[in-house]
Amino acid sequence: MNKIKLTVFWLARALGLFAACRRLTAAKVRILCYHGGCLGDESSYNPKLFCSSAMLAQRMQWLKRKGFTLVPLAEAAASARRPAAARSALTTAITFDDGWYSTASELVPVLGKLGIPSSLYLCTSHYLEGWAIPSVAVRYLIWKSGLQSVQLHGLGSADGSVELGTPAQRNAAANRIVAAIDASLPQRDTKHAMLEQLASCLKVPSSALALSTRRFEYMREAQLLALAEQGCTVELHGHVHLYPAGDPAAFEADLRQCSDTIVGAGLPRPTHYCYPSGNFDAAASPVLERLGVLTGTTCLPGLITQASATQSHYLPRFLDGESIAMLDFEAEMSGFSELLRKAHPLQPA
């Protein structure tokens, strides 16, 4: 199916339909999303979560060549509310989710060199913890090992025989191991020692895990504060990486804690939010309004019109990454994919 889609895209581009769609949708605003960069083989393990600096540079250079106007998130949101005639052509904002160390070390510098502004939606609990994210590092180790089963020891409640032959078994095993690591002492040395022990059980060399590179960690305060020098603002991604659907009080408390942590680091109070994992409900907007948060971005692809900008707490955004072919990226950013979605509204994104 993917080959068929890419063939259709290739033909459409060759026939000039991408260029035509860019002209037709020039007044619509785009928001792009990326996550972490690569300090090793992370993009082979999870190409949706990690991408190379070379891939990002290729995307940004294409946007510049095709006449996209790359602006800060706040300016893109304001532009979407203006009449079409008052907007710059192909206005686009670049955003990053989470707060990975590799976002700061590998990706934001690419934009800085090209003079492209960006925004980071920061999940503040992981930022404050200061250790590798177990849910990501554990799944990386299981992927890296390639084993069908393993006998775990030295991991507390996770010890015992574990099957890894199917995706469901690997996910169940990962959840079990992550729960054991989460229950351990909240110290970097303890968490990392458990990850090293897991690597040993899975026969993955410590050099392959490479925790010293901080590949599975978030940035610290120094990196966070340095983002401003490269045109990157810091915004809200919640304190915990979970949207509390149906619980506005918990959502408000989570946002306040996230915002206060960012301000406590010496940064301006954030006014833009991104839903963790794209989960949201109708109860979000009143809370965001009350807290003075101007926009909320989802994980639903699409272009922002003046009409959709009135729903500023549920803006569409395209999630790019190594799992997205360059041709797919061109189709989305040109507006051709949006045309297809409108022609086939029941077709999954």
Coordinates of C-alpha atoms in Angstrom, one line a residue:
M1 CA 0.0 0.0 0.0
N2 CA 2.8 2.4 0.9
K3 CA 4.5 1.7 -2.5
I4 CA 1.2 2.5 -4.3
K5 CA 0.9 5.7 -2.3
L6 CA 4.5 6.8 -3.1
T7 CA 3.9 6.0 -6.8
V8 CA 0.9 8.2 -6.8
F9 CA 2.9 11.0 -5.1
W10 CA 5.7 10.6 -7.6
L11 CA 3.3 11.0 -10.5
A12 CA 1.5 13.9 -8.9
R13 CA 4.8 15.7 -8.3
A14 CA 6.0 15.0 -11.9
L15 CA 2.7 16.4 -13.2
G16 CA 3.2 19.6 -11.2
L17 CA 0.4 18.9 -8.8
F18 CA 2.6 19.5 -5.7
A19 CA 3.5 22.9 -7.0
A20 CA -0.1 23.7 -7.8
C21 CA -1.2 22.6 -4.3
R22 CA 1.4 24.9 -2.7
R23 CA 0.0 27.8 -4.6
L24 CA -3.6 26.9 -3.7
T25 CA -2.8 26.4 0.0
A26 CA -0.3 29.2 0.3
A27 CA -2.5 31.1 2.8
K28 CA -2.8 28.1 5.1
V29 CA -0.5 27.7 8.1
R30 CA 1.5 24.5 8.8
I31 CA 3.0 23.2 12.1
L32 CA 5.7 20.5 11.9
C33 CA 6.7 18.3 14.8
Y34 CA 9.9 16.4 15.5
H35 CA 11.2 14.7 18.7
G36 CA 14.7 13.6 19.4
G37 CA 17.9 13.4 17.4
C38 CA 20.4 10.5 16.9
L39 CA 23.5 9.9 18.9
G40 CA 23.7 6.3 17.6
D41 CA 21.2 3.9 16.0
E42 CA 18.1 5.4 17.7
S43 CA 16.4 6.1 14.4
S44 CA 16.6 2.4 13.4
Y45 CA 15.0 1.4 16.7
N46 CA 12.3 4.0 16.7
P47 CA 12.2 6.2 13.5
K48 CA 9.1 8.1 14.7
L49 CA 10.8 9.2 17.9
F50 CA 14.4 9.9 16.7
C51 CA 15.7 11.4 13.5
S52 CA 19.1 12.3 12.2
S53 CA 20.4 15.9 11.8
A54 CA 21.0 15.2 8.1
M55 CA 17.4 14.3 7.6
L56 CA 16.2 17.4 9.4
A57 CA 18.6 19.6 7.3
Q58 CA 17.3 18.0 4.1
R59 CA 13.7 18.9 5.1
M60 CA 14.5 22.4 6.1
Q61 CA 16.5 23.1 3.0
W62 CA 13.6 21.9 0.9
L63 CA 11.2 24.2 2.7
K64 CA 13.4 27.1 2.1
R65 CA 13.9 26.3 -1.6
K66 CA 10.1 26.0 -2.1
G67 CA 9.4 29.4 -0.5
F68 CA 8.0 28.4 2.8
T69 CA 8.0 31.2 5.4
L70 CA 9.5 29.7 8.6
V71 CA 8.3 31.6 11.7
P72 CA 8.1 31.2 15.5
L73 CA 5.1 29.3 16.7
A74 CA 3.5 32.4 18.2
E75 CA 3.7 34.2 14.9
A76 CA 2.3 31.2 13.0
A77 CA -0.7 31.0 15.4
A78 CA -1.3 34.8 15.1
S79 CA -1.0 34.6 11.3
A80 CA -3.7 31.9 11.1
R81 CA -6.2 34.2 12.6
R82 CA -5.6 36.9 10.0
P83 CA -7.4 37.2 6.7
A84 CA -5.7 35.1 4.0
A85 CA -4.5 38.2 2.1
A86 CA -2.6 39.4 5.2
R87 CA -0.6 36.2 5.7
S88 CA 2.9 35.3 4.4
A89 CA 3.1 32.5 1.9
L90 CA 3.2 29.0 3.3
T91 CA 3.7 30.1 6.9
T92 CA 5.2 27.2 8.9
A93 CA 6.3 26.7 12.5
I94 CA 8.8 24.0 13.6
T95 CA 8.2 22.3 16.9
F96 CA 9.9 19.7 19.0
D97 CA 8.2 17.4 21.6
D98 CA 9.5 16.1 24.9
G99 CA 12.9 17.6 25.7
W100 CA 15.5 15.1 24.6
Y101 CA 19.1 15.9 25.1
S102 CA 19.7 15.0 21.5
T103 CA 17.1 17.6 20.4
A104 CA 19.4 20.2 21.9
S105 CA 22.7 18.7 20.8
E106 CA 21.7 17.5 17.3
L107 CA 18.6 19.1 15.9
V108 CA 18.1 22.6 17.2
P109 CA 21.7 23.5 16.0
V110 CA 20.6 22.6 12.4
L111 CA 17.8 25.2 12.6
G112 CA 20.1 27.7 14.3
K113 CA 22.6 27.5 11.4
L114 CA 19.8 28.0 8.9
G115 CA 18.2 30.9 10.9
I116 CA 15.0 29.0 11.5
P117 CA 13.1 29.6 14.7
S118 CA 11.5 26.7 16.6
S119 CA 9.7 25.8 19.8
L120 CA 10.2 22.9 22.3
Y121 CA 7.2 21.5 24.1
L122 CA 8.8 20.3 27.4
C123 CA 7.6 17.5 29.6
T124 CA 9.0 18.8 32.9
S125 CA 8.9 15.6 35.1
H126 CA 11.5 13.8 32.9
Y127 CA 13.5 17.1 32.6
L128 CA 13.7 17.3 36.4
E129 CA 14.5 13.5 36.9
G130 CA 17.8 13.7 35.2
W131 CA 18.1 10.0 34.2
A132 CA 17.5 7.9 31.1
I133 CA 13.8 7.4 30.4
P134 CA 13.2 3.7 31.3
S135 CA 10.2 3.2 28.9
V136 CA 12.4 4.1 26.0
A137 CA 15.7 2.6 27.1
V138 CA 14.2 -0.7 28.0
R139 CA 12.4 -1.1 24.7
Y140 CA 15.6 -0.1 22.9
L141 CA 17.5 -2.9 24.7
I142 CA 14.8 -5.5 23.9
W143 CA 15.0 -4.4 20.2
K144 CA 18.8 -4.4 20.2
S145 CA 19.0 -7.9 21.7
G146 CA 16.9 -9.7 19.2
L147 CA 16.3 -12.5 21.7
Q148 CA 13.2 -14.6 21.7
S149 CA 13.3 -15.1 25.5
V150 CA 15.5 -14.1 28.4
Q151 CA 16.1 -15.0 32.1
L152 CA 16.1 -11.8 34.1
H153 CA 18.0 -11.4 37.4
G154 CA 19.0 -8.5 39.5
L155 CA 15.9 -6.5 38.5
G156 CA 13.7 -7.0 41.5
S157 CA 10.1 -7.6 40.7
A158 CA 10.9 -8.1 37.0
D159 CA 13.1 -11.2 37.7
G160 CA 12.3 -14.4 36.1
S161 CA 11.8 -16.0 32.6
V162 CA 10.4 -13.6 30.0
E163 CA 9.2 -14.4 26.5
L164 CA 10.1 -11.9 23.7
G165 CA 9.0 -13.7 20.6
T166 CA 6.0 -11.5 19.6
P167 CA 5.3 -7.8 19.7
A168 CA 2.7 -8.4 22.5
Q169 CA 5.2 -10.4 24.6
R170 CA 7.9 -7.7 24.1
N171 CA 5.5 -5.0 25.1
A172 CA 4.4 -6.9 28.2
A173 CA 8.0 -7.6 29.2
A174 CA 8.9 -4.0 28.7
N175 CA 6.0 -2.8 30.9
R176 CA 7.1 -5.3 33.6
I177 CA 10.7 -4.2 33.6
V178 CA 9.9 -0.5 33.4
A179 CA 7.6 -0.9 36.5
A180 CA 10.5 -2.5 38.4
I181 CA 12.8 0.3 37.4
D182 CA 10.2 3.0 38.3
A183 CA 9.8 1.4 41.7
S184 CA 13.5 1.6 42.5
L185 CA 15.1 4.5 44.3
P186 CA 14.7 7.8 42.5
Q187 CA 18.4 8.2 41.8
R188 CA 20.3 8.4 38.5
D189 CA 22.9 5.8 39.6
T190 CA 20.2 3.3 40.6
K191 CA 18.2 3.6 37.4
H192 CA 21.2 3.4 35.2
A193 CA 22.6 0.4 37.1
M194 CA 19.3 -1.4 36.5
L195 CA 19.5 -0.6 32.8
E196 CA 23.0 -1.9 32.6
Q197 CA 21.9 -5.1 34.4
L198 CA 19.1 -5.5 31.9
A199 CA 21.6 -5.0 29.1
S200 CA 23.8 -7.8 30.6
C201 CA 20.8 -10.1 30.8
L202 CA 19.9 -9.4 27.2
K203 CA 23.5 -9.8 26.1
V204 CA 23.7 -6.2 24.8
P205 CA 27.2 -4.7 25.4
S206 CA 27.3 -1.7 27.7
S207 CA 29.0 0.2 24.8
A208 CA 25.9 -0.4 22.7
L209 CA 23.6 0.9 25.4
A210 CA 25.9 4.0 25.7
L211 CA 24.2 5.7 28.6
S212 CA 27.1 8.1 28.9
T213 CA 26.1 9.8 25.6
R214 CA 22.7 10.8 27.2
R215 CA 20.9 9.4 24.2
F216 CA 17.9 8.4 26.2
E217 CA 17.9 11.4 28.6
Y218 CA 16.3 14.8 28.5
M219 CA 18.3 18.0 28.5
R220 CA 19.3 19.7 31.7
E221 CA 18.9 23.4 32.7
A222 CA 22.1 24.5 30.8
Q223 CA 20.9 23.1 27.5
L224 CA 17.4 24.3 28.1
L225 CA 18.5 27.9 28.7
A226 CA 20.9 27.8 25.7
L227 CA 18.0 27.1 23.3
A228 CA 17.0 30.7 23.3
E229 CA 20.3 31.6 21.7
Q230 CA 19.3 29.5 18.7
G231 CA 15.8 30.9 18.4
C232 CA 14.0 28.1 20.2
T233 CA 11.3 29.0 22.8
V234 CA 10.2 26.5 25.5
E235 CA 6.5 25.7 25.8
L236 CA 4.1 23.3 27.7
H237 CA 4.0 19.5 27.2
G238 CA 2.6 18.8 30.6
H239 CA 4.5 17.9 33.8
V240 CA 3.8 14.2 33.2
H241 CA 3.6 12.8 29.7
L242 CA -0.1 12.0 30.0
Y243 CA -3.3 13.9 29.2
P244 CA -5.8 13.3 32.1
A245 CA -8.9 12.9 30.0
G246 CA -12.1 13.7 31.8
D247 CA -10.3 15.3 34.7
P248 CA -10.0 19.1 34.1
A249 CA -8.8 19.7 37.7
A250 CA -5.9 17.3 37.2
F251 CA -5.1 18.8 33.8
E252 CA -5.0 22.3 35.3
A253 CA -2.7 21.1 38.2
D254 CA -0.4 19.4 35.7
L255 CA -0.2 22.5 33.5
R256 CA 0.5 24.8 36.4
Q257 CA 3.4 22.5 37.6
C258 CA 4.8 22.4 34.0
S259 CA 4.6 26.1 33.6
D260 CA 6.1 26.9 37.1
T261 CA 9.0 24.5 36.4
I262 CA 9.8 26.3 33.1
V263 CA 9.6 29.8 34.8
G264 CA 11.7 28.4 37.7
A265 CA 14.5 27.7 35.2
G266 CA 14.6 31.4 34.3
L267 CA 12.5 31.2 31.1
P268 CA 9.4 33.3 30.1
R269 CA 6.0 31.8 31.1
P270 CA 4.9 29.5 28.3
T271 CA 1.7 30.2 26.4
H272 CA 1.5 27.3 24.0
Y273 CA 0.7 23.6 24.7
C274 CA 1.0 20.3 23.0
Y275 CA -1.1 17.3 24.0
P276 CA 1.0 14.3 25.1
S277 CA 0.6 11.5 22.6
G278 CA -2.0 13.6 20.9
N279 CA -4.7 12.7 23.4
F280 CA -7.3 15.4 24.2
D281 CA -11.0 16.0 24.9
A282 CA -13.4 18.9 24.9
A283 CA -12.6 19.7 28.6
A284 CA -9.1 20.9 27.6
S285 CA -10.1 24.2 26.0
P286 CA -11.7 25.9 29.1
V287 CA -8.7 25.0 31.2
L288 CA -6.2 26.3 28.6
E289 CA -8.3 29.5 28.3
R290 CA -8.3 30.1 32.0
L291 CA -4.6 29.7 32.2
G292 CA -3.9 32.0 29.3
V293 CA -2.6 29.3 27.0
L294 CA -3.1 30.5 23.5
T295 CA -2.8 27.3 21.5
G296 CA -2.9 23.6 21.8
T297 CA -1.5 21.3 19.1
T298 CA -2.7 17.8 18.4
C299 CA -1.1 14.9 16.4
L300 CA -3.8 15.1 13.7
P301 CA -2.3 16.1 10.3
G302 CA -3.8 19.1 8.4
L303 CA -3.4 22.7 7.4
I304 CA -4.7 25.6 9.5
T305 CA -7.2 27.9 7.9
Q306 CA -8.7 31.1 9.4
A307 CA -11.8 29.0 10.3
S308 CA -9.9 26.2 12.0
A309 CA -7.7 28.8 13.8
T310 CA -10.8 29.8 15.8
Q311 CA -10.4 26.3 17.5
S312 CA -6.9 27.4 18.6
H313 CA -6.7 24.8 21.3
Y314 CA -7.0 21.9 18.9
L315 CA -4.6 22.8 16.0
P316 CA -3.5 20.1 13.5
R317 CA 0.2 19.3 13.2
F318 CA 2.3 17.0 11.0
L319 CA 4.5 14.5 12.8
D320 CA 7.6 14.1 10.7
G321 CA 10.5 11.6 11.3
E322 CA 12.8 9.0 9.8
S323 CA 9.7 6.8 9.2
I324 CA 8.3 9.4 6.7
A325 CA 9.7 9.2 3.2
M326 CA 10.9 12.5 1.7
L327 CA 8.2 12.2 -1.0
D328 CA 5.5 11.8 1.7
F329 CA 6.9 14.9 3.5
E330 CA 6.7 16.9 0.2
A331 CA 3.1 15.8 -0.4
E332 CA 2.0 16.8 3.1
M333 CA 3.7 20.1 3.2
S334 CA 2.6 21.0 -0.3
G335 CA -1.0 20.4 0.6
F336 CA -1.5 17.4 -1.7
S337 CA -2.1 15.0 1.1
E338 CA -4.7 17.4 2.6
L339 CA -6.5 17.3 -0.8
L340 CA -6.5 13.5 -0.7
R341 CA -7.9 13.5 2.8
K342 CA -10.7 15.8 1.8
A343 CA -11.5 13.7 -1.2
H344 CA -11.5 10.5 1.0
P345 CA -12.5 11.7 4.5
L346 CA -12.8 8.2 5.9
Q347 CA -9.3 7.2 4.8
P348 CA -7.1 6.9 7.9
A349 CA -4.3 9.5 8.2

